[in-house]
CSV table of C-alpha atoms and ligand atoms in Angstrom, one decimal:
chain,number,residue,atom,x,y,z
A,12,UNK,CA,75.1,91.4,68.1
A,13,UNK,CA,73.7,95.0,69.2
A,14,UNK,CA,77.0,96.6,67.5
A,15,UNK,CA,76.6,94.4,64.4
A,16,UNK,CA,74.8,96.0,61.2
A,17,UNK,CA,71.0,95.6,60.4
A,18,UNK,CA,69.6,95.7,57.2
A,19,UNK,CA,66.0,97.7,57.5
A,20,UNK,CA,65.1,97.5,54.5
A,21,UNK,CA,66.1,97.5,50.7
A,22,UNK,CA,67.8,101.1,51.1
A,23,UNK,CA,68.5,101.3,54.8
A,24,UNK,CA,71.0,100.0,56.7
A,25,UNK,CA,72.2,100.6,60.1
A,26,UNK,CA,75.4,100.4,61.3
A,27,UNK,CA,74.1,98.6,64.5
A,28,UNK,CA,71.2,98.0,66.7
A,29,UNK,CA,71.0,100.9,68.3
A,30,UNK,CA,68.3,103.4,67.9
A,31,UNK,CA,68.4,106.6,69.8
A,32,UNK,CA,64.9,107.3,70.7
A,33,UNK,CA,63.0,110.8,70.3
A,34,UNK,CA,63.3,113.3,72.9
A,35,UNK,CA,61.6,116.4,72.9
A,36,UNK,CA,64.4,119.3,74.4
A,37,UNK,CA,61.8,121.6,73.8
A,38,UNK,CA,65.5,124.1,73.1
A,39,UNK,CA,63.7,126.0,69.8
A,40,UNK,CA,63.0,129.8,69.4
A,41,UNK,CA,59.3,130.6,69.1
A,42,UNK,CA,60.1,130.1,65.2
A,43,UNK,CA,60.3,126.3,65.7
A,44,UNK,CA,63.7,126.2,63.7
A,45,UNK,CA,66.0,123.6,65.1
A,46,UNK,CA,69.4,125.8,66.2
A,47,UNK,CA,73.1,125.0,66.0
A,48,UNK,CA,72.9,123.5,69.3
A,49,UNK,CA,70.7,121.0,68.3
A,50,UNK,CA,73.0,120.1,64.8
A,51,UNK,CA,75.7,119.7,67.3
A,52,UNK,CA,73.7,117.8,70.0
A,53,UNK,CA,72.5,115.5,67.3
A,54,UNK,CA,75.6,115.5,65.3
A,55,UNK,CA,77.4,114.0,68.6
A,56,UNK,CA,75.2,111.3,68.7
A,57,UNK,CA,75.6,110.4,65.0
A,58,UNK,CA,76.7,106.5,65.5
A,59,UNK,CA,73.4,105.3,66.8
A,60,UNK,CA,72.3,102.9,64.5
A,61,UNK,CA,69.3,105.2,63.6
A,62,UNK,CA,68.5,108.6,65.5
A,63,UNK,CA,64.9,109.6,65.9
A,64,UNK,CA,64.5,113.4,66.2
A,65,UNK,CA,62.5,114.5,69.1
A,66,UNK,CA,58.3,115.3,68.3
A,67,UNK,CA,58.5,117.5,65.4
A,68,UNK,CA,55.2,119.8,64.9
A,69,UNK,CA,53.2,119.7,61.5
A,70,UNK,CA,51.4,122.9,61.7
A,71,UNK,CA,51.3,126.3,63.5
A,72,UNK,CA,48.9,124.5,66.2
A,73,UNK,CA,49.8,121.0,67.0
A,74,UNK,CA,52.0,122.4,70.1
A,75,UNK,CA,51.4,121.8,73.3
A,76,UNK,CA,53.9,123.9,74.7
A,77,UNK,CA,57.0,126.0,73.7
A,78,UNK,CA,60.6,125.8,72.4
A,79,UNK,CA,58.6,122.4,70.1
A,80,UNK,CA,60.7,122.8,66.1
A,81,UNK,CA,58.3,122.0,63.2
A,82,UNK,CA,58.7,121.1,59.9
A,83,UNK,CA,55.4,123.3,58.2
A,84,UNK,CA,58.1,126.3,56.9
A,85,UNK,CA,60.8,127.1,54.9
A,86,UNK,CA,63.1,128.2,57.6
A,87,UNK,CA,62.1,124.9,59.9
A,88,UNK,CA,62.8,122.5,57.0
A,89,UNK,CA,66.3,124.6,56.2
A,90,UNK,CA,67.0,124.6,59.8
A,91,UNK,CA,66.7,120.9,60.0
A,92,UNK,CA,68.2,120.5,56.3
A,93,UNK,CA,72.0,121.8,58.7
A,94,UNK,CA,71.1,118.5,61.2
A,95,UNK,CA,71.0,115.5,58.8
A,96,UNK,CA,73.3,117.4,56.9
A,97,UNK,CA,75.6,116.9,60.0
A,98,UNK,CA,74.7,113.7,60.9
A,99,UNK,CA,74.8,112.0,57.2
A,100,UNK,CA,78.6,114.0,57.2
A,101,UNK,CA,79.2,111.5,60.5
A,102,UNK,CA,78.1,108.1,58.6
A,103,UNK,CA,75.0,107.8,60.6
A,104,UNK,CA,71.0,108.4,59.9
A,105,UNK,CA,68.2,110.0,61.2
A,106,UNK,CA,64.4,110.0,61.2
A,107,UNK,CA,62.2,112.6,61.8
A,108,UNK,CA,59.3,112.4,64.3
A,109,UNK,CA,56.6,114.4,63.3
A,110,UNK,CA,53.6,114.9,65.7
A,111,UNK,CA,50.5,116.6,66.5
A,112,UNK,CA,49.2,116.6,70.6
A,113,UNK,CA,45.9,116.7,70.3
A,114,UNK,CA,44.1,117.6,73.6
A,115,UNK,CA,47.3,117.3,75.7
A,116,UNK,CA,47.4,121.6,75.0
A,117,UNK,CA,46.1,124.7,76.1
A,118,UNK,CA,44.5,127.8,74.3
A,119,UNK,CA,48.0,129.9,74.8
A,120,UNK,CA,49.5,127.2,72.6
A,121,UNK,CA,47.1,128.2,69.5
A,122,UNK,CA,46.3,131.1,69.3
A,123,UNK,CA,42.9,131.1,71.7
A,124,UNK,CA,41.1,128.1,70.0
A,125,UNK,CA,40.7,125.0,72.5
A,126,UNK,CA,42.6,121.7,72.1
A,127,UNK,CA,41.1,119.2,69.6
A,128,UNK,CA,40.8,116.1,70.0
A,129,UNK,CA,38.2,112.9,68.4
A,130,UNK,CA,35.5,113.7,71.0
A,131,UNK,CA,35.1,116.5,73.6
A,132,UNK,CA,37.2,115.1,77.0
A,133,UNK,CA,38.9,116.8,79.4
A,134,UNK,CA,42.3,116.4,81.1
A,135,UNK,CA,43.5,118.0,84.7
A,136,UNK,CA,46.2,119.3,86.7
A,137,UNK,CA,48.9,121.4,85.3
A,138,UNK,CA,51.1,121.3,82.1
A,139,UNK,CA,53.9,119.0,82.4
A,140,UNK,CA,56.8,121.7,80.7
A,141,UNK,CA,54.3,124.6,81.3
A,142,UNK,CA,53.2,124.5,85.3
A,143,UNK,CA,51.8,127.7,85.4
A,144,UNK,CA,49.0,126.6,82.8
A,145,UNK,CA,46.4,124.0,83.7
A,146,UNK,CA,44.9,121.3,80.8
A,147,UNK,CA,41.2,121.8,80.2
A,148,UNK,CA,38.3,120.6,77.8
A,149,UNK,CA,39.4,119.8,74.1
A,150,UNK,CA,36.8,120.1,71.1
A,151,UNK,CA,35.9,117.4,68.7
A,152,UNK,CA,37.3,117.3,65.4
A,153,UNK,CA,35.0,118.0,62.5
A,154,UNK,CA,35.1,115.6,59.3
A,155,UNK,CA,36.9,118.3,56.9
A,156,UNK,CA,39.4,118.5,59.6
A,157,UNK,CA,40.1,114.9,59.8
A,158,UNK,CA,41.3,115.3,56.1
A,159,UNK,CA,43.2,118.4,56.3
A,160,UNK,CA,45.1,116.7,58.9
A,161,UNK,CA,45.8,113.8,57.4
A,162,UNK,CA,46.7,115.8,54.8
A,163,UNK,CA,49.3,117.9,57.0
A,164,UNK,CA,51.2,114.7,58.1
A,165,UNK,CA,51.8,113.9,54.3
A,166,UNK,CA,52.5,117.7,53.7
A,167,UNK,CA,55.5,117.2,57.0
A,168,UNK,CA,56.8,113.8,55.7
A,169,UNK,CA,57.3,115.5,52.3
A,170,UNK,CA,59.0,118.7,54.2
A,171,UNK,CA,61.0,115.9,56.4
A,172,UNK,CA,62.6,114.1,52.9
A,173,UNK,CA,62.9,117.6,51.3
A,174,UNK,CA,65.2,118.5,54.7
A,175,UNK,CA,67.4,115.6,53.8
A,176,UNK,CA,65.9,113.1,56.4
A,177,UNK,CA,66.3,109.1,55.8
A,178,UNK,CA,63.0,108.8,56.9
A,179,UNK,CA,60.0,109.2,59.1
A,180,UNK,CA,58.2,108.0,62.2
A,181,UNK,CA,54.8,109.2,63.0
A,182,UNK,CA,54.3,110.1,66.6
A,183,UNK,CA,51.3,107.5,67.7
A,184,UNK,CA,51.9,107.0,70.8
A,185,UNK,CA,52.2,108.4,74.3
A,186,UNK,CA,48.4,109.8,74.4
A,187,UNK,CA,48.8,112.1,72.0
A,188,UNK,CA,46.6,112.7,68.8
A,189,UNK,CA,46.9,109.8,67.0
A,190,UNK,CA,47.0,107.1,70.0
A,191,UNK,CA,43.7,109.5,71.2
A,192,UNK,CA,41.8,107.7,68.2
A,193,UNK,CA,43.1,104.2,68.9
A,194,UNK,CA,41.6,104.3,72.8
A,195,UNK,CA,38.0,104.2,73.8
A,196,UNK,CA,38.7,106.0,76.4
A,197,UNK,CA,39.2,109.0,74.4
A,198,UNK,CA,37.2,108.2,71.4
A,199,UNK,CA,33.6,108.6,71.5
A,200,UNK,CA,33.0,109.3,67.5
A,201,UNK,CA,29.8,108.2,66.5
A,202,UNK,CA,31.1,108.3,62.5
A,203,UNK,CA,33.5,106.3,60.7
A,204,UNK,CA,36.2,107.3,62.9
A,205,UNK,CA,34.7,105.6,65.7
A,206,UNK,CA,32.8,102.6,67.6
A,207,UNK,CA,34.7,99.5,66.4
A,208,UNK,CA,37.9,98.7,66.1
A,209,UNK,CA,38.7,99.2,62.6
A,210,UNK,CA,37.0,102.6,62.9
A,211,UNK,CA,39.1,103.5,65.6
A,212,UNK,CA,42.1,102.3,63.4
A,213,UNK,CA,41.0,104.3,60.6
A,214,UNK,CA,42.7,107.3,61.3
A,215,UNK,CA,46.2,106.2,62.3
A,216,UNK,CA,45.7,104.1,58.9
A,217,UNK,CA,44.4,106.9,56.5
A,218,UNK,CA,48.0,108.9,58.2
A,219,UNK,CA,50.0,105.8,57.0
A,220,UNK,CA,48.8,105.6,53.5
A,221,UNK,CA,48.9,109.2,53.2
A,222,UNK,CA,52.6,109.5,54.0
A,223,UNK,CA,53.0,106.1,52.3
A,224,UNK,CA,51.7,107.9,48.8
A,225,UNK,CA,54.0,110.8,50.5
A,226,UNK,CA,57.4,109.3,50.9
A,227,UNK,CA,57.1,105.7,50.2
A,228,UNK,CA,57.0,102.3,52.6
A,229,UNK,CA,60.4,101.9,53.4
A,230,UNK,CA,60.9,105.6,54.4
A,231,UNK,CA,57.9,105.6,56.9
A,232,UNK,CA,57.7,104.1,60.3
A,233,UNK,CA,55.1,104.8,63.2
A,234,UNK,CA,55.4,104.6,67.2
A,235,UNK,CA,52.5,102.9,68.9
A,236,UNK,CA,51.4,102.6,72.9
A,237,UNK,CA,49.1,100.0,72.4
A,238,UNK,CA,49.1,100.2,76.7
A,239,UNK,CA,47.4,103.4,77.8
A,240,UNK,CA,49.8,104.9,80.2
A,241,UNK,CA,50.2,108.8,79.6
A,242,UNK,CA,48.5,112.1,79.4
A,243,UNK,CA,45.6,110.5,81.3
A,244,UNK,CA,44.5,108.0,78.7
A,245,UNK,CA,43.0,104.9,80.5
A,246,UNK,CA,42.7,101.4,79.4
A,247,UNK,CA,39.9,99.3,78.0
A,248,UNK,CA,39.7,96.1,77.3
A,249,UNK,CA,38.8,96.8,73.7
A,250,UNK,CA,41.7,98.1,73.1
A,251,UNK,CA,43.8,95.1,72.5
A,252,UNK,CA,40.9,94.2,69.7
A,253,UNK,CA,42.2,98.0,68.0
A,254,UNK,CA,45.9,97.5,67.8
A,255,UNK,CA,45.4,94.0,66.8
A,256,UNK,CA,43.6,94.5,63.9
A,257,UNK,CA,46.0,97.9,63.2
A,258,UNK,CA,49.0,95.5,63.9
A,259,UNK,CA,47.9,93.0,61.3
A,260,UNK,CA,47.4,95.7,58.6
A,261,UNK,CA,50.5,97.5,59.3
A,262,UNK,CA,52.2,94.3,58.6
A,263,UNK,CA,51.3,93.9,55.2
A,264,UNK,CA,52.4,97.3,54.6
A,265,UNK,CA,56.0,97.0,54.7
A,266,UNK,CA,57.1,100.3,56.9
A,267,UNK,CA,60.6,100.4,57.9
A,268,UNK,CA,59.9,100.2,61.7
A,269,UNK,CA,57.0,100.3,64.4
A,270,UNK,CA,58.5,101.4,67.3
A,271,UNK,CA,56.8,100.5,71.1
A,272,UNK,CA,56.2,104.2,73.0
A,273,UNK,CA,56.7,103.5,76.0
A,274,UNK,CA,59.1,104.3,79.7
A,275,UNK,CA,59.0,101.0,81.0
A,276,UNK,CA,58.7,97.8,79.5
A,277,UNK,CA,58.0,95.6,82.1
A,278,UNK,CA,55.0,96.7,82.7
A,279,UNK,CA,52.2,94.3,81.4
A,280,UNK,CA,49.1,95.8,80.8
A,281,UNK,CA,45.4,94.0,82.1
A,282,UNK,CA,44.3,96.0,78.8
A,283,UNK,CA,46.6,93.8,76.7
A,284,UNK,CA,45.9,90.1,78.0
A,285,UNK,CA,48.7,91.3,80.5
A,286,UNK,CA,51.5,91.0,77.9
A,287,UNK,CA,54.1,93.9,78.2
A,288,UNK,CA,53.7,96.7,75.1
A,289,UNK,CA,56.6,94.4,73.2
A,290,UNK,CA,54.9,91.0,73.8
A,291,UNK,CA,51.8,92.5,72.3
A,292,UNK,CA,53.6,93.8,69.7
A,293,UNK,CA,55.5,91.5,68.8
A,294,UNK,CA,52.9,88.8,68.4
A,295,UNK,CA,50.5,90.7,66.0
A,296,UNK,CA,53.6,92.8,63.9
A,297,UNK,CA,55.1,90.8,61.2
A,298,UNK,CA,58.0,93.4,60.5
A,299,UNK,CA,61.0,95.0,62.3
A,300,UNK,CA,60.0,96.1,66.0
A,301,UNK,CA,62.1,98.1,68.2
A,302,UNK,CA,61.6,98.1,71.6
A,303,UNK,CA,61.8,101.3,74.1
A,304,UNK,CA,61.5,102.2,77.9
A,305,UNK,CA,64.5,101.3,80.1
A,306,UNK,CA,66.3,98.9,78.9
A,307,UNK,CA,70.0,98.3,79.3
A,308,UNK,CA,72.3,97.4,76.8
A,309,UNK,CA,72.9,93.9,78.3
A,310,UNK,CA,69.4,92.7,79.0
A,311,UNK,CA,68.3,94.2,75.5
A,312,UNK,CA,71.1,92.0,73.9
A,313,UNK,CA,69.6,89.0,76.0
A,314,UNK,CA,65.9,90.2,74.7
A,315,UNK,CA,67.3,90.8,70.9
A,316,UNK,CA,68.6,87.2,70.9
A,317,UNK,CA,65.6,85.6,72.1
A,318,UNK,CA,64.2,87.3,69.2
A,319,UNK,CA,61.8,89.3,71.6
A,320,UNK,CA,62.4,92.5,69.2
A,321,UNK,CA,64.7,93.3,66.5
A,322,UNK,CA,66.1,96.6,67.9
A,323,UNK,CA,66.8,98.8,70.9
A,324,UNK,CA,65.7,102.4,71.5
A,325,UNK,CA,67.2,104.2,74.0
A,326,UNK,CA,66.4,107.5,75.4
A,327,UNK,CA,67.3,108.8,78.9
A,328,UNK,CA,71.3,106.7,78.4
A,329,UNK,CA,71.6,108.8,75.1
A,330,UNK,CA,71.4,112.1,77.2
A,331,UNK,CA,73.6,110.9,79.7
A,332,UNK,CA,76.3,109.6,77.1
A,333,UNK,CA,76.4,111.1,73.1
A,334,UNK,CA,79.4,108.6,73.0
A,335,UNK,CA,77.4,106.1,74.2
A,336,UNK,CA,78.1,103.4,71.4
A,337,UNK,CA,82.0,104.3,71.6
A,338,UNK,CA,81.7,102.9,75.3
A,339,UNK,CA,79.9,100.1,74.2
A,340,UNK,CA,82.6,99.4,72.3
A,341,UNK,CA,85.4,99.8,74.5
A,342,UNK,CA,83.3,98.3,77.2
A,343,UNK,CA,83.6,101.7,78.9
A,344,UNK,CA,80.7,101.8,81.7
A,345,UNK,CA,77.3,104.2,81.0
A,346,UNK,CA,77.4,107.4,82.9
A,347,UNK,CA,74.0,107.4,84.9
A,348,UNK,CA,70.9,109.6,83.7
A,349,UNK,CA,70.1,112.5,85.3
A,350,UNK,CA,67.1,114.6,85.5
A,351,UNK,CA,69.5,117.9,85.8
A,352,UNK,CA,71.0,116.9,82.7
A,353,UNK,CA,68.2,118.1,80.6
A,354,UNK,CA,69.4,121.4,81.6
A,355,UNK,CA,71.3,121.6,78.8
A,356,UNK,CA,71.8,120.4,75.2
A,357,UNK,CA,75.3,118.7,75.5
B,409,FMN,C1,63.2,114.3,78.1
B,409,FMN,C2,62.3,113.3,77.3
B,409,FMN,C3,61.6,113.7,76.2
B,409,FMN,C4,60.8,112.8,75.5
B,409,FMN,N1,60.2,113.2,74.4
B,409,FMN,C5,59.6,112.3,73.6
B,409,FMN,C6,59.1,112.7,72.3
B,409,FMN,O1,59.2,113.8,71.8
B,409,FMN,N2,58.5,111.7,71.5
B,409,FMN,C7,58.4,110.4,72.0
B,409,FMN,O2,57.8,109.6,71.3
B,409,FMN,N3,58.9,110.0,73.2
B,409,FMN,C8,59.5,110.9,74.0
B,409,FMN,N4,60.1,110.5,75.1
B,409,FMN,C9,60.1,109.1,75.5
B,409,FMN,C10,61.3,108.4,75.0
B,409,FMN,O3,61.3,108.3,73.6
B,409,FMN,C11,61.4,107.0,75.6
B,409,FMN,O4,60.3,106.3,75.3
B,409,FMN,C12,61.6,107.0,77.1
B,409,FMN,O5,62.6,107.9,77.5
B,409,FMN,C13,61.9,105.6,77.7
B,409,FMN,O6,63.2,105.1,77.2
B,409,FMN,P1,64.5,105.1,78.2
B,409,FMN,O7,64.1,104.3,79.4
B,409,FMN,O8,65.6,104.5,77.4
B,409,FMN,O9,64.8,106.6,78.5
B,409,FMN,C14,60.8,111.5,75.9
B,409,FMN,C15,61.5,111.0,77.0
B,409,FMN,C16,62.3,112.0,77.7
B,409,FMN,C17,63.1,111.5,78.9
């Protein structure tokens, strides 16, 4: 069943269940533009059902740290116009994950200015990929910039079709800017972009229909942590009352995908009626869901026919193994992730 075909939609269909999840390699020049390493890195992983390209940036200062590719210039979109170009040569597809990090940065990142986020917070202790730099106080975002940002995620969905991609997946999960809005932990907005749910739903929403108007539906897709679990977000129990009601619209929208962001999906959540991120998911999205965060091929399978999710993201087995649906199908075993492995882009 993972290595049959899925139909996502009216124009997309995979060649099996199989999605390789995003994975930033943080390998790009200061430009942003994706390399030739990176056409051949994804090019060798080109019979995942679906690929999703690692967090792409849509503007000059949406970083967080270096070696991040965008999709906000010519050269960026041209540059990744020589990936899908590769992987569509291969038979397979790939989305592009486009992403802004909100107040998980630091001044060096952007030019000076501080961090943004929906309300002034502050996070601690030192940059994940840049240890020599410590997080600090982010600013909140004024109304006008709310729209030019919203407008700048259409603007990179646009620049990710022009570049050949079969879709896109908005990055709104993992604590970055979008998932900032959807917590109350990290939204304090007094306006219409906070306080109740569907205020703090109302951005990740106005994002959707802007790429929606963008791209279309069936090209779009967004990645959710409904669970607060990284870059210091914490829970609150009125958070399940935010995704629920942002579930229950996304479902009448008809994306391709949403897409749980997550390492480790066992973990239930007190946040979340202490359903895992899938559960939750899964009861308040009517649509395709794939499921992330260390699975196996073999327990997914088990999951997928229960009818738990629809399909499988993997990340960490899709560094260790760019053949890794060739040993599926051979019943060859999985080589074993590795940390060091990141040290390169094989
Ligand atoms: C090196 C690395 C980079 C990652 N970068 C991203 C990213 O850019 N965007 C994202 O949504 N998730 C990112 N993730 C999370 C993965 O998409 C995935 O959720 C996580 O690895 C759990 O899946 P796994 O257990 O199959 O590896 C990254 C994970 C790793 C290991």
């Amino acid at each position: 069943m993972l290595l049959t075909k899925y139909q996502l939609n009216k124009t997309l269909e995979l060649q099996n269940r199989i999605v390789m999840a995003p994975m930033t390699r943080a390998a790009t020049a200061a430009d942003g533009v994706p390399t030739a390493e990176m056409v051949a890195y994804y090019a060798r992983r080109a019979e995942a059902g679906l690929i999703i390209t690692e967090g792409t940036l849509i503007s000059e200062i949406a970083g967080g740290h270096g070696g991040v590719p965008g999709l906000f210039t010519e050269a960026q979109i041209a540059g990744w116009r020589a990936v899908t170009e590769a992987v569509h040569a291969q038979g397979g597809l790939i989305f592009s994950q486009i992403w802004h990090v909100g107040r998980v940065s630091h001044p060096d990142f952007l030019h000076g200015i501080l961090p943004v986020g929906p309300s002034v917070s502050e996070m601690t202790g030192p940059i994940n990929r840049a240890r020599h730099l410590s997080f600090g106080q982010c600013r909140a975002l004024l109304r006008d910039e709310i729209n030019e940002l919203i407008a700048q995620y259409a603007q990179a969905a646009s620049h990710a079709i022009a570049a050949g991609f079969d879709g896109v997946e908005l990055h709104g999960a993992n604590g970055y800017l979008i998932d900032q809005f959807l917590h109350y932990d990290t939204n304090h907005r007094e306006d219409e972009y906070g306080k109740t749910p569907e205020n703090l739903a109302r951005f990740a929403l106005d994002i959707v229909r802007a790429c929606i108007d963008a791209i279309g539906y069936e090209r779009l897709s967004l990645r959710l942590s409904p669970g607060a679990y990284l870059n210091q977000i914490n829970g609150d129990a009125r958070d399940a009352m935010v995704f629920r009601y942002l579930l229950e619209k996304l479902s009448n929208m008809g994306l391709a995908y949403v897409h749980t962001g997550n390492f480790d999906d066992a973990r239930r959540f007190p946040e979340l009626e202490a359903k895992t991120m899938t559960e939750f998911m899964r009861q308040h999205y009517r649509g395709t869901l794939i499921s992330c965060g260390g699975h196996s091929p073999s327990t997914a399978l088990k999951a997928i026919q229960a009818n738990e999710f629809d399909l499988l993201a993997l990340g960490r087995p899709f560094i260790a193994n760019p053949d890794l649906i060739a040993r599926l199908k051979t019943g060859a075993p999985l080589k074993a992730y590795d940390v060091s492995m990141l040290n390169t882009l094989y």
